[in-house]
Coordinates of C-alpha atoms and ligand atoms in Angstrom, one line a residue:
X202 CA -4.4 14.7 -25.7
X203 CA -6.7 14.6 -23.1
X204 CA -7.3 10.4 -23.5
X205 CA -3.5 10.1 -23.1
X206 CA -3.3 11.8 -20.2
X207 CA -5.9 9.1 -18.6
X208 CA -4.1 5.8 -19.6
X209 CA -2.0 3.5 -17.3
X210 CA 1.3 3.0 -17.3
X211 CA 1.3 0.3 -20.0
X212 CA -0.1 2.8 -22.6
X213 CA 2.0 5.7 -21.3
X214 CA 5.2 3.6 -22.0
X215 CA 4.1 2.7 -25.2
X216 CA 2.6 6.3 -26.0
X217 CA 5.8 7.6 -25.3
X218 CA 8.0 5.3 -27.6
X219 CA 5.4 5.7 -30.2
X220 CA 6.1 9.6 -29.7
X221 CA 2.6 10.3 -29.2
X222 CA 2.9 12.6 -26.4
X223 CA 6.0 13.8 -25.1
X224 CA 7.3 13.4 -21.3
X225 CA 6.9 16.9 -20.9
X226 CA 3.7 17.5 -22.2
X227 CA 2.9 14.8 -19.9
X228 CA 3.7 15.3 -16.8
X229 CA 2.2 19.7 -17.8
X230 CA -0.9 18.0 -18.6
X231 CA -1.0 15.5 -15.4
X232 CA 0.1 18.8 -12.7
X233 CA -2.8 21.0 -14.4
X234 CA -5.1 18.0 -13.2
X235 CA -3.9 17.7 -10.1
X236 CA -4.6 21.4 -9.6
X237 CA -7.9 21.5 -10.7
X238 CA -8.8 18.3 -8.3
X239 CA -7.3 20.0 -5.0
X240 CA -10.1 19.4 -3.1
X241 CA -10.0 15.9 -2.8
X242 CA -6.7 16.2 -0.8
X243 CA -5.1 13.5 -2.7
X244 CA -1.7 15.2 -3.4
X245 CA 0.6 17.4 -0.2
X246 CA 2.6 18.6 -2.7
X247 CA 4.2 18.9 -6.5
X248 CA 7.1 20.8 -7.5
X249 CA 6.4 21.5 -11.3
X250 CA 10.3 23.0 -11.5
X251 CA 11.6 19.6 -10.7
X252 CA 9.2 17.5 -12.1
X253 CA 9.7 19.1 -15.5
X254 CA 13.4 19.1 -15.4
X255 CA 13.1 15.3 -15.3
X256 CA 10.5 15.0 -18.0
X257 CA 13.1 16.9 -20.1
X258 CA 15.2 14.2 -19.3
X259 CA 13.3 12.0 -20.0
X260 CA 12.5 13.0 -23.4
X261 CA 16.3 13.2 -24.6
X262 CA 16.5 9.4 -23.6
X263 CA 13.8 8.8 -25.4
X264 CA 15.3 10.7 -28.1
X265 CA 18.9 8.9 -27.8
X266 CA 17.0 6.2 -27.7
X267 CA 18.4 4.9 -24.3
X268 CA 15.3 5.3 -22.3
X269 CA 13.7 1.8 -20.5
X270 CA 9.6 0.8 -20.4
X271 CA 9.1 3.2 -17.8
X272 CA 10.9 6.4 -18.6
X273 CA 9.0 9.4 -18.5
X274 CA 6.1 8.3 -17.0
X275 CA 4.8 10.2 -14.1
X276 CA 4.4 8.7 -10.9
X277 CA 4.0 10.1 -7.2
X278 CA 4.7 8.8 -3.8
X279 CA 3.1 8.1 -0.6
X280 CA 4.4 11.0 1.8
X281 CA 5.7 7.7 4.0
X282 CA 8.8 7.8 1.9
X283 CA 11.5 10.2 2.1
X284 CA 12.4 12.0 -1.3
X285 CA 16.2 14.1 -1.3
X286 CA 14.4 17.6 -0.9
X287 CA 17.8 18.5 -2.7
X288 CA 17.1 16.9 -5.6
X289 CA 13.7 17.2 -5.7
X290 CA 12.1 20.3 -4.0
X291 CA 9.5 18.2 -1.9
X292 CA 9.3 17.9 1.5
X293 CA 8.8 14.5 3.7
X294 CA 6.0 14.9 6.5
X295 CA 4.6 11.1 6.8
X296 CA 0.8 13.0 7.2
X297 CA 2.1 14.3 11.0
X298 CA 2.6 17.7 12.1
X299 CA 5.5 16.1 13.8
X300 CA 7.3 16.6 10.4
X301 CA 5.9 19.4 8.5
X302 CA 8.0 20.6 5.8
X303 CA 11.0 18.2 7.5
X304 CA 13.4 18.8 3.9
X305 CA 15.0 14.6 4.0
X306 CA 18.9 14.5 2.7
X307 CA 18.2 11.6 0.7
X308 CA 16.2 9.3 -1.1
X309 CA 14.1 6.5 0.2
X310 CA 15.7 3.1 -2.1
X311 CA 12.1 3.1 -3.6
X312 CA 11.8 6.6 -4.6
X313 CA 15.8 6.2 -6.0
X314 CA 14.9 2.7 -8.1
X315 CA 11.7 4.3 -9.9
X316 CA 13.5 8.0 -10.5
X317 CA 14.8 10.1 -12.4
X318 CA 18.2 10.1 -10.9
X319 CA 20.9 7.8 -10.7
X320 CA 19.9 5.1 -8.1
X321 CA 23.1 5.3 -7.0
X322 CA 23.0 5.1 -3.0
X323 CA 20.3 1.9 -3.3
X324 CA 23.4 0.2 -5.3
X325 CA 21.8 -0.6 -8.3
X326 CA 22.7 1.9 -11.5
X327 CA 20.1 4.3 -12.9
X328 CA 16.6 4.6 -12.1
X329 CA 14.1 3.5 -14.0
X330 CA 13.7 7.2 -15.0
X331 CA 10.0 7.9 -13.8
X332 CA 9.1 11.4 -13.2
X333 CA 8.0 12.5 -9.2
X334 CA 5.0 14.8 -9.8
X335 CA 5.1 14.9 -6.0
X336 CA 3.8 13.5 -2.8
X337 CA 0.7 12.3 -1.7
X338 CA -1.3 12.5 1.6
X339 CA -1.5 9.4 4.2
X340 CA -2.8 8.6 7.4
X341 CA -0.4 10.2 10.0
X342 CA 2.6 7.5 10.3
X343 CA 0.2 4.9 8.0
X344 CA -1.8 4.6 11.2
X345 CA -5.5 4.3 10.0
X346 CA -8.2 2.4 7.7
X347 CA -9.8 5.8 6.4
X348 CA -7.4 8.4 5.8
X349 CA -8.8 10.9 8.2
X350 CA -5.9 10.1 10.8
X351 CA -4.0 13.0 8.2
X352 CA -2.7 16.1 9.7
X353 CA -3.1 17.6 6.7
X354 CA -6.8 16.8 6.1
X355 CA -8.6 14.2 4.9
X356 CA -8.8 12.7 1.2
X357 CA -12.2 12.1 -0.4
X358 CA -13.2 9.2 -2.7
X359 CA -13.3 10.1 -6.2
X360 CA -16.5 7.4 -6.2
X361 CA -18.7 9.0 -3.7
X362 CA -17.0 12.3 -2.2
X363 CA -18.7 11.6 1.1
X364 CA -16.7 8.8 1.5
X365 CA -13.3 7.7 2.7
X366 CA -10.6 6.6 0.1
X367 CA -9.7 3.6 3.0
X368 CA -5.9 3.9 4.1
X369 CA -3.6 4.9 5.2
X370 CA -2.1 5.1 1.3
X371 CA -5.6 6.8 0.6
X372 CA -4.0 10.0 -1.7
X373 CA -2.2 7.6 -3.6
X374 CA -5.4 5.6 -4.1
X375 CA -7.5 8.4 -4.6
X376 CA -5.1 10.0 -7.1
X377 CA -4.8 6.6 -9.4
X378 CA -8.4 6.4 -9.2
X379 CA -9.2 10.1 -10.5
X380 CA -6.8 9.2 -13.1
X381 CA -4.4 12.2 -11.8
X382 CA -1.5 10.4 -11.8
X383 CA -1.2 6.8 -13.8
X384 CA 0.4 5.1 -10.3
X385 CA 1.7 5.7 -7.4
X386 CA 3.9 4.1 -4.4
X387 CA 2.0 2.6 -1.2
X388 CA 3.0 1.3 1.8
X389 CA 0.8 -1.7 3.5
X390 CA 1.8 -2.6 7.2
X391 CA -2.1 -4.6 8.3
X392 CA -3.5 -3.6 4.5
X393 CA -3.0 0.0 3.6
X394 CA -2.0 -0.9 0.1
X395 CA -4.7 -3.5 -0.1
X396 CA -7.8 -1.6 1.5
X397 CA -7.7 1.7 -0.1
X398 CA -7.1 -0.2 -3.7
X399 CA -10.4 -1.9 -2.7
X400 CA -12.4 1.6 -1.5
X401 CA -11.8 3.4 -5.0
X402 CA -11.6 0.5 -7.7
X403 CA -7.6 0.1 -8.4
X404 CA -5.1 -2.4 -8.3
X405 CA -2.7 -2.9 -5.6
X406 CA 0.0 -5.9 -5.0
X407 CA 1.9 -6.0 -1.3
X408 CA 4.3 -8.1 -2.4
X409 CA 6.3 -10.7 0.5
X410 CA 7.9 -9.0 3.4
X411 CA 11.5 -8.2 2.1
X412 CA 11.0 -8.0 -1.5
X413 CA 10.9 -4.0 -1.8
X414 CA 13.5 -1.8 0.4
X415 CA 12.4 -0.2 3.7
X416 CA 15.1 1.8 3.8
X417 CA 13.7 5.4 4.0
X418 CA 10.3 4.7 4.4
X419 CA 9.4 5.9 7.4
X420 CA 8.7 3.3 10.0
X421 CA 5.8 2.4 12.1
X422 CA 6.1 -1.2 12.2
X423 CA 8.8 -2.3 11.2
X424 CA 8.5 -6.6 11.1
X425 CA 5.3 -6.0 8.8
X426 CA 5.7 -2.6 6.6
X427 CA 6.2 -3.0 3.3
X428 CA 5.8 -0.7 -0.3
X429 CA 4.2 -1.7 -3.7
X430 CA 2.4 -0.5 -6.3
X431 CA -0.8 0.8 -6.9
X432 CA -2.1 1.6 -10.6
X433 CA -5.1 0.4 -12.7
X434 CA -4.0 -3.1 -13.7
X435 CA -2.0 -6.0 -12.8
X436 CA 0.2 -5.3 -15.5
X437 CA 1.5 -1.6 -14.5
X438 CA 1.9 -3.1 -11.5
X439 CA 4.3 -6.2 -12.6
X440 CA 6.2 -3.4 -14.6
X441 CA 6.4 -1.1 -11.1
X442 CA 7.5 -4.0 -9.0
X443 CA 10.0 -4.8 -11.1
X444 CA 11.6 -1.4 -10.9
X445 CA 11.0 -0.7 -7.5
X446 CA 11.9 -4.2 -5.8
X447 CA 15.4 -6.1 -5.3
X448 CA 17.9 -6.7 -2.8
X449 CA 19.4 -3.7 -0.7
X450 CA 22.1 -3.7 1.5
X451 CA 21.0 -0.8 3.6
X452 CA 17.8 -2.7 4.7
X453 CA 18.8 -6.0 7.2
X454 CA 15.2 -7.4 6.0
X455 CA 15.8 -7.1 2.8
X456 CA 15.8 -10.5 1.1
X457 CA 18.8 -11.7 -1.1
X458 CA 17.2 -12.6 -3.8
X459 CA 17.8 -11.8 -7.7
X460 CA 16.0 -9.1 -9.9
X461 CA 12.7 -10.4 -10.7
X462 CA 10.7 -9.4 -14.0
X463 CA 7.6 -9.7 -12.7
X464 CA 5.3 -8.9 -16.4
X465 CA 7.5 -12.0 -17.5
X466 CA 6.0 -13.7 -14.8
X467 CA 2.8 -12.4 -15.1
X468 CA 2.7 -13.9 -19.0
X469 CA 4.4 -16.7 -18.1
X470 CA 2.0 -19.5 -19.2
X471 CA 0.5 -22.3 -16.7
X472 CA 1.4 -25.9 -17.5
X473 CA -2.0 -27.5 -19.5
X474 CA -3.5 -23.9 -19.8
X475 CA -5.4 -22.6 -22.8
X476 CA -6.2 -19.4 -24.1
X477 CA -9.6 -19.9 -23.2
X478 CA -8.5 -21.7 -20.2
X479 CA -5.5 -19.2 -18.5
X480 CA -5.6 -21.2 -15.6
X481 CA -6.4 -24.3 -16.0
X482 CA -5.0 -26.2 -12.6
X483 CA -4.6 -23.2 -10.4
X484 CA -6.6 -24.1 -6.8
X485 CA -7.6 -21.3 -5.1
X486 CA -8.6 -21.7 -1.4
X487 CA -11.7 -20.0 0.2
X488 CA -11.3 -19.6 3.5
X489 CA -14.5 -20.3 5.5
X490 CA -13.8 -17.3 7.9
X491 CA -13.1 -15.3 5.1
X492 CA -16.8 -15.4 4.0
X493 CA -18.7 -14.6 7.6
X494 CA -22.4 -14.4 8.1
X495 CA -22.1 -10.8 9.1
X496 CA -20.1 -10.1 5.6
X497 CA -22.1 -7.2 3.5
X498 CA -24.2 -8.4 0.8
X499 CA -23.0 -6.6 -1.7
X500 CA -19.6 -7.1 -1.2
X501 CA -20.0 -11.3 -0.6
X502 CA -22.2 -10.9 -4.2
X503 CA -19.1 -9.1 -6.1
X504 CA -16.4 -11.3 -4.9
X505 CA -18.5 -14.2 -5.6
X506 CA -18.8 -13.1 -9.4
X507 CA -14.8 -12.7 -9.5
X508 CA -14.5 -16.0 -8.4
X509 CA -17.2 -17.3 -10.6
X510 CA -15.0 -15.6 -13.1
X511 CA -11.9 -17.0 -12.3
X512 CA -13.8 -20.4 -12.7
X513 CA -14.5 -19.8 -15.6
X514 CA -10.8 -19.6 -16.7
X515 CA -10.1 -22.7 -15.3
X516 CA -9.3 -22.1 -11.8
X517 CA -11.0 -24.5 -8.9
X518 CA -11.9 -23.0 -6.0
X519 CA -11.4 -25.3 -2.7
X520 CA -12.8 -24.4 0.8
X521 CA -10.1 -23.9 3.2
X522 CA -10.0 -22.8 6.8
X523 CA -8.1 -20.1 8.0
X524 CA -9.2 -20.7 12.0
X525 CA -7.4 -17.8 13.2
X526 CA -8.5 -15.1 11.0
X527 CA -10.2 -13.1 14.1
X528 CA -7.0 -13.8 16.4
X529 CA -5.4 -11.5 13.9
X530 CA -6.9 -8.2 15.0
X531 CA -5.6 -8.5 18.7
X532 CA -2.5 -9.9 17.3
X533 CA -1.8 -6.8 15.3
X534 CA -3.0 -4.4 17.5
X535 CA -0.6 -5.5 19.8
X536 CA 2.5 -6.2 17.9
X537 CA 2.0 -3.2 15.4
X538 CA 1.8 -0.6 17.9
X539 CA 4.9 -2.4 20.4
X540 CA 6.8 -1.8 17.0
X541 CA 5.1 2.0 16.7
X542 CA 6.2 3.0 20.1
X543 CA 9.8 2.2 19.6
X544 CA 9.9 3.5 16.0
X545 CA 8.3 6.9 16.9
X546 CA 11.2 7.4 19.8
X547 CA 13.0 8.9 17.4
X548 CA 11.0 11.9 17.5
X549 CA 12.2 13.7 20.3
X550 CA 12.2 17.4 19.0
X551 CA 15.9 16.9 19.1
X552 CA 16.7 15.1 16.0
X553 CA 13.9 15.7 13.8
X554 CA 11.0 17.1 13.7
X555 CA 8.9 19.8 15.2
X556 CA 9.9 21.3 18.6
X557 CA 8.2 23.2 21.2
X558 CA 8.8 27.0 21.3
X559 CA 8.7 27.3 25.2
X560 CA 9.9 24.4 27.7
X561 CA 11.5 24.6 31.5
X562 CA 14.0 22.2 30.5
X563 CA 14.5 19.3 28.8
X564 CA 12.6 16.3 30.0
X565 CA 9.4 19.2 29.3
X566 CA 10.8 20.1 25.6
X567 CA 10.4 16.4 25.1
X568 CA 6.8 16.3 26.3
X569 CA 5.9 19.1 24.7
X570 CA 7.4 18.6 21.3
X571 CA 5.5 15.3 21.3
X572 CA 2.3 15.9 22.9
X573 CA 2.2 19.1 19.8
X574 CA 3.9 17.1 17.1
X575 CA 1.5 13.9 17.3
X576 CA -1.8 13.4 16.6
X577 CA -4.7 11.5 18.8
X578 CA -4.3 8.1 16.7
X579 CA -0.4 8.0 16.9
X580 CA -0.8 9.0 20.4
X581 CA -3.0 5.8 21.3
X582 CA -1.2 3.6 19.9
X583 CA 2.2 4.4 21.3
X584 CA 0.3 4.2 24.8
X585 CA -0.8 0.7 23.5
X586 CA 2.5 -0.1 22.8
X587 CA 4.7 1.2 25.6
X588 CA 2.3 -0.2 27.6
X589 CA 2.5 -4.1 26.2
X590 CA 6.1 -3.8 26.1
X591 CA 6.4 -2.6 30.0
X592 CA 7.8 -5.6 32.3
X593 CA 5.0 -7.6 34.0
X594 CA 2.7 -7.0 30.5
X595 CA 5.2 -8.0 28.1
X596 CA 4.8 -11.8 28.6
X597 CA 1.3 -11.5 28.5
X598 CA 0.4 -9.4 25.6
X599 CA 3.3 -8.9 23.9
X600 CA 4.8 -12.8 23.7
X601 CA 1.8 -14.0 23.4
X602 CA 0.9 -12.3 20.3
X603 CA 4.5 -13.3 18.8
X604 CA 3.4 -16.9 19.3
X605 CA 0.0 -16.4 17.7
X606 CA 1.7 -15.0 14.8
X607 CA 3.6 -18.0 14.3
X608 CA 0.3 -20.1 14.1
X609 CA -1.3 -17.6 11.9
X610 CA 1.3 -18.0 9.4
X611 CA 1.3 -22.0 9.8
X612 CA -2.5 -22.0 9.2
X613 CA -1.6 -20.4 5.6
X614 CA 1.2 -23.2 4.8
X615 CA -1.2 -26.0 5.8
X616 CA -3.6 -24.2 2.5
X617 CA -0.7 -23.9 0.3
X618 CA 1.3 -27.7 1.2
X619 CA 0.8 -30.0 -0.8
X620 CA -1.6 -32.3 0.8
X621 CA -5.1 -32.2 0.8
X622 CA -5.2 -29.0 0.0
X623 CA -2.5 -27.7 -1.8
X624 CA -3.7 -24.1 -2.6
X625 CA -1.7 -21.8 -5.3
X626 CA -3.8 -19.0 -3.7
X627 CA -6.7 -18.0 -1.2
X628 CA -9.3 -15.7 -2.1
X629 CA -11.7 -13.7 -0.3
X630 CA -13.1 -9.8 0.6
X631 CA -10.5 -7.4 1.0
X632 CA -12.6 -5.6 3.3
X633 CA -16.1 -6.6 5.4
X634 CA -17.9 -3.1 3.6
X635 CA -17.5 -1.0 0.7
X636 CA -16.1 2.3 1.3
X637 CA -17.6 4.6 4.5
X638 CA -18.7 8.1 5.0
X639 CA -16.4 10.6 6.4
X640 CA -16.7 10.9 10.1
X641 CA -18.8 8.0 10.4
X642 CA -16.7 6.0 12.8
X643 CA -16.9 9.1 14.8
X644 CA -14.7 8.7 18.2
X645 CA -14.5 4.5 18.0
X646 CA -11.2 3.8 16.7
X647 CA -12.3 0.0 17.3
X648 CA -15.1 -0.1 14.4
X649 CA -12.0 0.9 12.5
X650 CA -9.4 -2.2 13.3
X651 CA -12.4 -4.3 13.5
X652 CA -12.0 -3.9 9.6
X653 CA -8.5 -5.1 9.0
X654 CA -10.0 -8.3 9.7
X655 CA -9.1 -9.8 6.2
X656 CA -5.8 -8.1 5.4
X657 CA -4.3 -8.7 9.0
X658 CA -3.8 -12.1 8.6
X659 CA -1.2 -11.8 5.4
X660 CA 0.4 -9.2 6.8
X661 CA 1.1 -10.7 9.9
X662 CA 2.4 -13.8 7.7
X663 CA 4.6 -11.3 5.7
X664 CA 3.0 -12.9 2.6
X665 CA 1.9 -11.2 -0.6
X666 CA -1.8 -9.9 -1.0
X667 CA -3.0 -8.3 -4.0
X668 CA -6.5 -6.1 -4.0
X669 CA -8.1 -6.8 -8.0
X670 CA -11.3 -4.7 -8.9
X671 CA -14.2 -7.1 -8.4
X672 CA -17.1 -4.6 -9.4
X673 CA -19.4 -1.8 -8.0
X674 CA -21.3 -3.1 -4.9
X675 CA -23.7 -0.6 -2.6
X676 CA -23.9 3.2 -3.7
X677 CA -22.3 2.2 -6.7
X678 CA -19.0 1.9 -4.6
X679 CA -15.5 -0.4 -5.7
X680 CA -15.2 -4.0 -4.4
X681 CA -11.7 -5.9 -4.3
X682 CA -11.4 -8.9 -4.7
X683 CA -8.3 -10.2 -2.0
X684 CA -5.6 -12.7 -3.6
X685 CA -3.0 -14.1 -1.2
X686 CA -0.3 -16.0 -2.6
X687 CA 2.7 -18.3 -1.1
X688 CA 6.0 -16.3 -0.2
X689 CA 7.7 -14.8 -3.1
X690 CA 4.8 -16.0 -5.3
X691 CA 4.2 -12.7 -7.0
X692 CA 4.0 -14.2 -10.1
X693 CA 0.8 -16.0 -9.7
X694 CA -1.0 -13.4 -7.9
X695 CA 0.3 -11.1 -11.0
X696 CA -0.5 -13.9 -13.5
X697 CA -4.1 -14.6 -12.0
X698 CA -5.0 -10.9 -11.4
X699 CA -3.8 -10.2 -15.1
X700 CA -6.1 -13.0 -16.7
X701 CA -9.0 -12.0 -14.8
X702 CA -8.5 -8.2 -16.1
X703 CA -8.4 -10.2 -19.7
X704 CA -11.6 -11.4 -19.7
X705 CA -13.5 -8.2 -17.4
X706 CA -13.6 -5.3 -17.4
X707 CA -14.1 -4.7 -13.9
X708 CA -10.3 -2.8 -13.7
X709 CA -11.0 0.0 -16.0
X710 CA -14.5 1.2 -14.3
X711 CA -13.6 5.5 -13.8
X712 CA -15.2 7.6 -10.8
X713 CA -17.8 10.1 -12.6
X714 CA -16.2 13.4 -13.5
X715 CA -12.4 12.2 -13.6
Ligands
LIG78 N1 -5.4 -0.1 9.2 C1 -4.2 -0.6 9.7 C2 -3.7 0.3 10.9 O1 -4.3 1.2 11.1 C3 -3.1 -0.8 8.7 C4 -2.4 0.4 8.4 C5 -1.2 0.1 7.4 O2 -1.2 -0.9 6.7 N2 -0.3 1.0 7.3 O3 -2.7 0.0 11.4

C-alpha cells in the first residue's frame, strides 16, 4: 500500500484501472502524509470532507467503467489559482495576507479542466475527474525565487531542510518531491514552474504563453504568467497538459488552437530515429551565455552529463548565442512589476480582500488596507512599477524594455530558423546554483533576480521551457536540466525530456525520509 501511495501519475492511473488501490484509499492514504509532513509548509490547506466525496466519485466511474486516464488521482494546486470554496471547502489567499481565507465563487479554468466537477464554466464538458487534496503555499502573488516571500511561512526542501524549495510554486514543488501528492499545478511568470522543479529534483513544463487558461489565476503579470504541470516525469506531465490546456473563451490570450494530446506527442516517433537512437536529428542549441564563467561547478558538470546523455540518443548539440540573455533581468524587472502594479489595484480593501479596522476616511482605508494586506516584496515591486509607468519614466524604462523584449524573442528565432542553425531546442542550466539556505539572501532582493537569469529569457519570449532532473550536484542537492522549445512545440520538449528519463534514472532520485 504504502509503494502505491509514492508512484506518479502514470502508475496511479494504471493502479487504479487495475483496481489495485481504490480512489478513496488513495487520496486517505496521501492526506495522512501530508499531515505527518506539516512542517515543511508545503500544503495551506486540505479539506478531507471534499476531497473524499470526489474520490467516491471517482471510484463509481471507475466502477461504471466511464472514468478517463486521470480519474481519481490526487492532485493539489498552487494557492495562485482560485478554487469555488463552494464546491470545494478551500480558501484562495495567493500566499498574501491580503487574502487570507478570501472564500472565491468559482473555479479558476485549470482547477475546473483537471476536477472533479463538471468543467462546465471553462466550456469544455467534464473534468478530467482528478481529486483536489488542497492548496499549496507560494511566494506572496508568485513574487519570489525562494519561497520565503509567503505570508504564511516558508517551505523547506525535502533535499536539504535548510534549504529553499526555489519559487514562487515552491509547495507544489516541495510536495511532488516528498512524494505527498503525485503532481501538482504551477504557475511560471520569469521561471516559478521551472526553478523550483530544478531546487527539489522534479519535472516541470511551462508550456507557450496561451496554451493553458489564465482565467482565475490570480494575476501578477499578466503578458508573461502562465500554469503547467509539475510531477516526477515527462510523461505525468504530457497526461496533465493535456487535461489542463485548450482554448478558453474567458481568457483574451488564450490561443485558438485545438485539443492537443500531448503523451501522443511525446511518443510520437522522430523521422530516421531508432530505439537505440530516440533522437537521431534533433539539434539542440547551447547558448554560449547560457554556460558563463561564473556558472557553479557542480551544476555546469550535471547539465553537461544530460547533454552528454542526450548525445548519446542521437541528439547534436550546436553552440548558439543568445546575446541578450543578461538584458533579460532588467527587462523583466521592469515590465513584470509595470504589469504587478496595475494587477494588484484591484486590492483596495473594497472589493476583495483584507481591510483595515480603523481609517479617517477613505483615501486612509485604502492606505491602510494595503500597507497591512501586502507584504515587503509585493510592496517593492508595485513601487518599481508605478514608478516606470509614471509620465516622464515611462519612455525610458518602460518602452524601452518593450523593445528589448522584442529582440530577445528574435534572438531565439534566429536559433530555431532554419539557416545555419536551425535549432529544435536550446539547452542549458535552469538556474546559476543548486538550491540555497533559508535566509541566506538576507535583505538583498537583487542576489535573488540576479538568478532568473536563465529562465527570464523564455519567459519574456512567451516560449515553452521545461526543467528535466539532471542529477545531484553540491550537498547532494537537484540539478535541472533547462529545455526551451519553439512556440507551441510542446511535443519535443515532452518527446526529448521523455527519452532522456528512458535511458536515466536521474527523474526518479527521492529526498531521504519521504
Ligand atoms: N523569480 C521571478 C520573480 O520573482 C519569477 C516569479 C514567477 O515566475 N512567478 O518575479
Amino acid at each position: 500500500m504504502t509503494a502505491v501511495l509514492k508512484l506518479g501519475v502514470a502508475g496511479l492511473s494504471r493502479a487504479l484501472a487495475a483496481r489495485e488501490i481504490s480512489s478513496v484509499e488513495l487520496t486517505q492514504g496521501l492526506l495522512a502524509g501530508i499531515d505527518a509532513h506539516s512542517d515543511l509548509g508545503a500544503f495551506l490547506c486540505t479539506d478531507a470532507d471534499h476531497a473524499l466525496a470526489e474520490a467516491r466519485a471517482a471510484d463509481a466511474a471507475i466502477a461504471a467503467g466511464s472514468a478517463g486516464p486521470l480519474t481519481g488521482v490526487p492532485i493539489a494546486h498552487k494557492d495562485i489559482f482560485v478554487t469555488d470554496h463552494a464546491r470545494s471547502g478551500l480558501p484562495s489567499t495567493a500566499g498574501s495576507k491580503m487574502l487570507a481565507g478570501y472564500a472565491s465563487p468559482f473555479d479558476a479554468t485549470v482547477v475546473a479542466r483537471l476536477g472533479a466537477g463538471e468543467a462546465g464554466p471553462a466550456g469544455r464538458g467534464p473534468g478530467a475527474g482528478m481529486v483536489t487534496l488542497g492548496k499549496l503555499n507560494c511566494d506572496e502573488f508568485a513574487m519570489g525565487s525562494s519561497n520565503e516571500n509567503s505570508a504564511f511561512g516558508p517551505v523547506l526542501n525535502p533535499w536539504d531542510r535548510q534549504r529553499v524549495p526555489g519559487g514562487s510554486s515552491g509547495g507544489s514543488a516541495a510536495a511532488v518531491a516528498a512524494r505527498l501528492v503525485p503532481a501538482a499545478t504551477g504557475t511560471d511568470t520569469g521561471g516559478s514552474i521551472r526553478q523550483p522543479a530544478s531546487f527539489t529534483g522534479i519535472t516541470g513544463i511551462k508550456p507557450t504563453y496561451g496554451v493553458c487558461s489564465r482565467y482565475g489565476m490570480i494575476a501578477f503579470a499578466s503578458s508573461l504568467d502562465q500554469a503547467g504541470p509539475m510531477a516526477r516525469s515527462a510523461e505525468d506531465c504530457a497526461m496533465l497538459l493535456s487535461a489542463m490546456s485548450g482554448f478558453d473563451a474567458r481568457d483574451a490570450t488564450s490561443a485558438e488552437r485545438p485539443p492537443q494530446d500531448y503523451a501522443a506527442l511525446m511518443r510520437k516517433a522522430r523521422a530516421g530515429a531508432s530505439a537505440a537512437k530516440p533522437l537521431q536529428g534533433l539539434r539542440v542549441g547551447l547558448p554560449k551565455e547560457f554556460f558563463p564563467a561564473a556558472l557553479a561547478a557542480d551544476v555546469n558538470g550535471a547539465v553537461r552529463a544530460a547533454l552528454a546523455e542526450l548525445e548519446k540518443l542521437g541528439a547534436t548539440l550546436v553552440d548558439v548565442s543568445l546575446p541578450r540573455t543578461e538584458l533579460s533581468i532588467p527587462v523583466y524587472y521592469i515590465i513584470a512589476p509595470a504589469e504587478a502594479s496595475s494587477n494588484l489595484g484591484r486590492f483596495d480593501g473594497v472589493k476583495f480582500g483584507h481591510r483595515a479596522a480603523q481609517y479617517a476616511d477613505l483615501m486612509e482605508m485604502y492606505k491602510k488596507s494595503r500597507a497591512e494586506g501586502f507584504g515587503p516584496e509585493v510592496k517593492r515591486r508595485i513601487m518599481i512599477g508605478t514608478y516606470v509607468l509614471s509620465h516622464g519614466y515611462y519612455d525610458a524604462y518602460y518602452l524601452q524594455a518593450q523593445k528589448l523584449r522584442r529582440m530577445i524573442a528574435d534572438d531565439f528565432q534566429a536559433c530555431f530558423s532554419a539557416g545555419a542553425q536551425g535549432c529544435d531546442l536550446i539547452a542549458g542550466p535552469v538556474a546559476p546554483t543548486v538550491a540555497w539556505k533559508l535566509g541566506e539572501q538576507g535583505d538583498d532582493p537583487l542576489q535573488a533576480y540576479l538568478a532568473d537569469i536563465f529562465t527570464l529569457p523564455a519567459s519574456l519570449a512567451g516560449l515553452p521551457g521545461m526543467s528535466v532532473p539532471a542529477g545531484l550536484g553540491a550537498h547532494g542537492m537537484p540539478v535541472g536540466l533547462q529545455l526551451i522549445g519553439n512556440y507551441f512545440d510542446e511535443g519535443t520538449l515532452l518527446h526529448t525530456a521523455h527519452a532522456l528519463q528512458q535511458a536515466t534514472d536521474f527523474h526518479l532520485r527521492t529526498p531521504q525520509g519521504y
